[in-house]
């Protein structure tokens, strides 16, 4: 592996250097210490004053700069996913929504690059909601999820590499099919200003200059397929995750996601992810205020107790790094008043392969 000798500058810390090169602190220390002589090794989380440079694995930019068609993706798979969302008020079911997705995934783990394409999408709901709205959402999701990206050493998307293409696809959609969609035609008659707002949102979301890599991981497909277990089979770090509440939006709740290795057997690694929430007094007050604004008139009861269950179990093929199957359960509630539950399943197809 090629090595970079990084000259330490004023203000550098192990954390800032690791982030710059897409590494964790432990990965940075392990690599540096494997290259350095004993007197130049680091044994804590601070840089000793006598150390003037760090050894860092060189980035491989040449592959990432190739045209997509020329890239050798060793790992390829198709996935079928299902997402079932239910909402309850006063313990009575008021909404059911079922979505099904088919994704194409390609990976080159050595070069830390990947590609995802949303190939198929269907939905049903009860009570019936406007199909026209979700036809529009499907179009924008297919633009967003035709994406080529680099990965960091934690297995998460580091940089979108085809932003220019995504922006071009949005602009083409906006000037052609967008105006012909029944949902947009309806808005044009009833709320023309909403069209301007939708267009502005799309221009921002799909702009070449917008940094929205983290948004992808909020999609349960990426949450399942791109994570620490792509590159680590034993050492998992607890991570911070800003969760946008589904029942009290747009409040952001600070979660910590921990990783448990459940089993490694017959070439399959099973990992469980569990999230814990920490709610301060000030955040709780915001939650109560938001509950009163959104739900109290319908529920008729005061805020009770906030609860969240957020867990995931994933099976990974150790040799290929590909997810075989997985399940995400997210249940958020103000007890006995309002409840949203989402169950997401993902399964690798064995016959319809790329």
XYZ file of C-alpha atoms in Angstrom:
354
model
C 0.000 0.000 0.000
C 1.231 3.494 -0.837
C 2.064 5.727 2.115
C 1.798 9.477 2.640
C 4.097 11.261 5.082
C 1.827 13.954 6.514
C 3.642 16.942 8.053
C 1.886 18.012 11.261
C 0.767 21.657 11.289
C -0.181 24.002 14.118
C -3.713 23.249 15.300
C -3.739 19.664 13.997
C -5.179 16.944 16.211
C -5.526 13.242 15.573
C -9.256 13.805 15.095
C -8.875 16.574 12.474
C -6.222 14.622 10.563
C -8.277 11.410 10.651
C -11.373 13.229 9.347
C -9.377 14.849 6.537
C -8.304 11.435 5.276
C -11.590 9.634 5.940
C -10.221 7.550 8.799
C -11.124 6.894 12.419
C -8.559 7.793 15.082
C -7.907 4.101 15.747
C -7.333 3.409 12.043
C -4.961 6.369 11.798
C -2.978 5.223 14.871
C -2.862 1.585 13.771
C -1.545 2.486 10.318
C 0.957 5.071 11.584
C 2.328 2.733 14.251
C 2.678 -0.101 11.725
C 4.968 2.132 9.612
C 6.859 4.111 12.260
C 9.863 3.102 14.335
C 9.243 2.599 18.057
C 10.279 6.117 19.129
C 7.848 7.645 16.642
C 4.795 5.633 17.670
C 1.730 7.109 19.395
C 0.043 5.322 22.292
C -2.755 7.718 23.280
C -5.155 10.178 21.664
C -2.710 13.106 21.629
C 0.219 13.811 19.313
C 3.524 13.886 21.257
C 5.458 17.117 20.692
C 8.512 15.293 19.283
C 6.511 13.722 16.426
C 6.584 15.950 13.336
C 4.893 13.721 10.754
C 2.351 10.910 10.502
C 2.235 7.953 8.164
C -1.138 7.799 6.367
C -2.441 5.422 3.665
C -2.411 7.148 0.292
C -5.771 7.868 -1.310
C -6.468 6.157 -4.613
C -8.002 8.906 -6.670
C -7.286 7.444 -10.074
C -10.175 4.957 -9.987
C -12.632 7.507 -8.634
C -11.803 9.820 -11.516
C -12.490 7.216 -14.172
C -15.746 7.315 -16.149
C -18.332 5.140 -14.431
C -18.481 2.724 -17.371
C -14.765 1.926 -17.004
C -14.833 0.977 -13.334
C -14.444 -2.640 -12.308
C -17.055 -3.419 -9.653
C -16.212 -6.813 -8.147
C -19.337 -7.034 -5.964
C -22.768 -6.723 -7.575
C -26.229 -7.487 -6.235
C -29.906 -6.680 -6.496
C -32.096 -6.164 -3.462
C -35.801 -6.213 -2.780
C -36.856 -4.040 0.133
C -40.183 -3.427 1.837
C -41.059 -0.553 4.161
C -44.300 -0.620 6.160
C -45.291 2.518 8.047
C -48.228 2.676 10.441
C -49.595 5.545 12.526
C -51.853 5.345 15.554
C -53.782 7.929 17.562
C -55.151 6.887 20.964
C -54.046 3.327 20.076
C -56.273 3.295 16.972
C -54.738 2.664 13.571
C -55.255 5.715 11.352
C -52.749 5.208 8.549
C -50.989 2.330 6.794
C -48.427 2.800 4.041
C -46.496 0.046 2.263
C -43.603 0.738 -0.117
C -41.556 -1.773 -2.113
C -38.208 -1.038 -3.719
C -35.734 -2.790 -5.954
C -32.136 -1.556 -5.942
C -29.057 -2.387 -7.977
C -25.834 -2.157 -5.961
C -22.236 -2.309 -7.191
C -19.124 -2.146 -5.014
C -15.374 -1.992 -5.291
C -14.325 -2.281 -1.655
C -10.605 -2.089 -2.380
C -11.004 1.267 -4.098
C -13.773 2.321 -1.661
C -16.343 3.201 -4.310
C -19.947 2.204 -4.886
C -22.980 2.701 -7.083
C -26.706 2.430 -6.319
C -29.683 2.659 -8.656
C -33.353 2.531 -7.712
C -34.788 0.272 -10.429
C -38.359 -0.304 -9.309
C -40.848 1.153 -6.845
C -44.470 0.466 -5.872
C -46.746 1.601 -3.048
C -50.143 1.175 -1.451
C -51.839 2.938 1.435
C -54.921 2.951 3.626
C -56.792 5.208 3.655
C -56.046 5.810 0.011
C -53.844 8.827 -0.570
C -53.195 10.663 -3.785
C -51.269 8.443 -6.196
C -50.255 11.589 -8.036
C -48.131 12.790 -5.099
C -46.196 9.530 -4.908
C -45.743 9.390 -8.669
C -43.893 12.685 -8.295
C -41.872 11.399 -5.322
C -40.924 8.287 -7.314
C -39.458 10.413 -10.093
C -37.326 12.475 -7.720
C -36.202 9.380 -5.795
C -35.011 7.764 -9.024
C -32.969 10.878 -9.797
C -31.423 10.877 -6.321
C -30.826 7.135 -6.244
C -28.815 6.822 -9.417
C -25.678 7.646 -7.520
C -21.954 6.962 -7.747
C -19.890 7.645 -4.629
C -16.709 7.108 -2.644
C -16.724 5.480 0.782
C -14.772 6.269 3.917
C -13.156 3.594 6.058
C -16.324 3.416 8.175
C -18.191 2.197 5.099
C -20.376 5.309 4.796
C -20.736 7.567 1.781
C -17.907 10.077 1.819
C -18.466 11.963 -1.432
C -20.988 11.858 -4.276
C -18.951 11.520 -7.468
C -21.666 12.121 -10.084
C -23.332 15.250 -8.687
C -23.074 16.976 -12.036
C -25.005 14.116 -13.662
C -27.647 14.140 -10.917
C -28.100 17.893 -11.275
C -28.423 17.532 -15.049
C -31.067 14.793 -14.643
C -33.060 17.024 -12.267
C -32.861 20.007 -14.622
C -34.042 17.862 -17.526
C -36.938 16.520 -15.438
C -37.834 20.010 -14.192
C -38.099 21.437 -17.702
C -39.986 18.508 -19.272
C -41.823 15.775 -17.365
C -42.198 17.878 -14.186
C -44.696 20.246 -15.805
C -46.731 17.369 -17.287
C -47.250 15.449 -14.022
C -50.866 15.465 -12.727
C -49.676 16.468 -9.244
C -47.942 19.569 -10.623
C -50.873 20.413 -12.898
C -53.163 20.288 -9.851
C -50.854 22.582 -7.891
C -50.708 24.998 -10.789
C -54.471 25.449 -10.553
C -54.785 25.558 -6.765
C -51.476 26.718 -5.343
C -49.001 28.113 -7.908
C -46.645 29.305 -5.176
C -46.144 25.690 -4.060
C -44.668 24.898 -7.486
C -42.066 27.616 -6.991
C -41.223 26.186 -3.568
C -40.936 22.622 -4.917
C -38.707 23.809 -7.751
C -36.479 25.740 -5.345
C -36.208 22.701 -3.062
C -35.245 20.485 -5.985
C -32.715 23.002 -7.274
C -31.110 23.049 -3.825
C -31.268 19.295 -3.154
C -29.830 18.286 -6.518
C -27.324 21.120 -6.864
C -23.756 20.149 -7.649
C -22.713 22.441 -4.780
C -24.953 20.894 -2.100
C -23.318 18.576 0.438
C -26.038 16.024 1.152
C -24.023 12.824 1.592
C -25.332 12.336 5.144
C -28.942 12.412 3.880
C -28.433 9.149 2.031
C -27.727 7.291 5.275
C -31.188 8.302 6.530
C -32.567 6.031 3.808
C -32.810 2.556 5.345
C -31.254 0.927 2.276
C -28.001 2.871 2.723
C -28.326 2.576 6.518
C -28.297 -1.210 6.056
C -25.733 -1.646 3.277
C -23.119 0.991 4.068
C -21.660 0.902 7.531
C -18.672 -0.112 9.646
C -19.044 -3.818 8.879
C -17.997 -3.235 5.263
C -14.407 -2.816 6.458
C -14.374 -4.071 10.040
C -15.562 -7.423 11.261
C -14.613 -7.077 14.930
C -14.068 -3.495 16.081
C -17.218 -1.381 16.027
C -17.417 2.149 17.385
C -20.523 3.733 18.919
C -21.574 6.661 16.729
C -23.666 9.802 17.160
C -26.701 10.128 14.906
C -29.034 13.122 14.617
C -32.510 11.640 14.245
C -35.315 13.753 12.795
C -38.414 12.880 14.796
C -41.284 11.375 12.804
C -43.980 12.407 15.289
C -42.507 15.751 16.371
C -40.829 17.098 13.223
C -38.598 18.928 12.618
C -37.127 18.319 16.073
C -33.762 16.565 16.004
C -33.066 13.993 18.704
C -29.474 13.022 19.588
C -29.044 9.258 19.310
C -26.065 7.037 20.008
C -25.936 3.886 17.915
C -24.001 0.975 19.335
C -22.986 -2.145 17.420
C -23.061 -5.701 18.771
C -21.453 -8.618 16.958
C -24.003 -11.405 17.430
C -22.482 -14.244 15.440
C -19.885 -15.169 12.843
C -20.684 -18.525 11.298
C -20.343 -20.199 7.888
C -18.948 -17.021 6.331
C -21.847 -14.874 7.554
C -21.465 -12.046 10.070
C -24.550 -10.980 12.037
C -24.495 -7.492 13.547
C -27.111 -5.708 15.627
C -27.407 -1.918 15.832
C -29.286 -0.362 18.734
C -29.937 3.353 19.287
C -30.289 5.108 22.632
C -31.656 8.625 23.032
C -30.617 11.324 25.488
C -33.267 13.959 26.216
C -32.341 17.125 28.114
C -34.875 19.209 29.996
C -34.749 21.922 27.332
C -35.306 19.368 24.559
C -38.209 17.820 26.465
C -39.861 21.233 26.704
C -39.490 21.657 22.925
C -41.032 18.209 22.451
C -44.032 19.073 24.615
C -44.536 22.361 22.772
C -44.352 20.610 19.423
C -46.751 17.881 20.570
C -49.260 20.513 21.683
C -48.959 22.231 18.322
C -49.267 19.129 16.147
C -51.338 16.559 18.011
C -53.128 17.718 21.133
C -56.254 18.988 19.352
C -56.745 15.579 17.761
C -55.611 13.341 20.624
C -57.299 15.413 23.367
C -54.751 14.310 25.994
C -51.675 15.935 27.479
C -48.133 14.892 26.598
C -47.334 11.648 28.471
C -43.952 9.953 27.961
C -41.706 9.878 24.909
C -40.298 6.505 23.850
C -38.239 5.334 20.901
C -37.152 1.884 19.757
C -34.595 1.929 16.959
C -32.786 -1.305 16.229
C -31.480 -3.199 13.241
C -30.112 -6.684 12.595
C -27.960 -7.229 9.501
C -26.432 -10.377 7.962
C -23.292 -9.766 5.895
C -21.351 -12.056 3.580
C -17.841 -11.766 5.034
C -16.044 -12.483 1.753
C -17.921 -10.038 -0.466
C -18.992 -7.437 2.102
C -22.510 -7.585 0.673
C -25.550 -7.552 2.915
C -27.528 -10.788 2.625
C -30.583 -9.735 4.599
C -31.619 -7.298 7.268
C -34.416 -5.745 9.258
C -34.845 -2.283 10.769
C -37.484 -1.558 13.392
C -38.256 2.047 14.306
C -41.042 2.792 16.744
C -41.548 6.305 18.075
C -44.359 7.299 20.421
C -45.816 9.646 22.939
C -47.226 6.791 25.006
C -50.914 5.989 24.447
C -51.328 9.196 22.425
C -49.390 9.096 19.148
C -47.368 6.253 17.644
C -45.428 5.844 14.414
C -43.871 2.520 13.549
C -41.708 1.578 10.592
C -40.563 -1.936 9.736
C -38.018 -2.189 6.921
C -36.740 -5.445 5.456
C -34.010 -5.979 2.886
C -33.113 -9.177 1.061
C -30.459 -9.910 -1.535
C -31.864 -11.611 -4.631
C -30.300 -14.968 -5.485
C -31.606 -15.394 -9.050
C -32.118 -11.941 -10.620
C -28.484 -10.899 -10.322
C -26.521 -8.282 -12.331
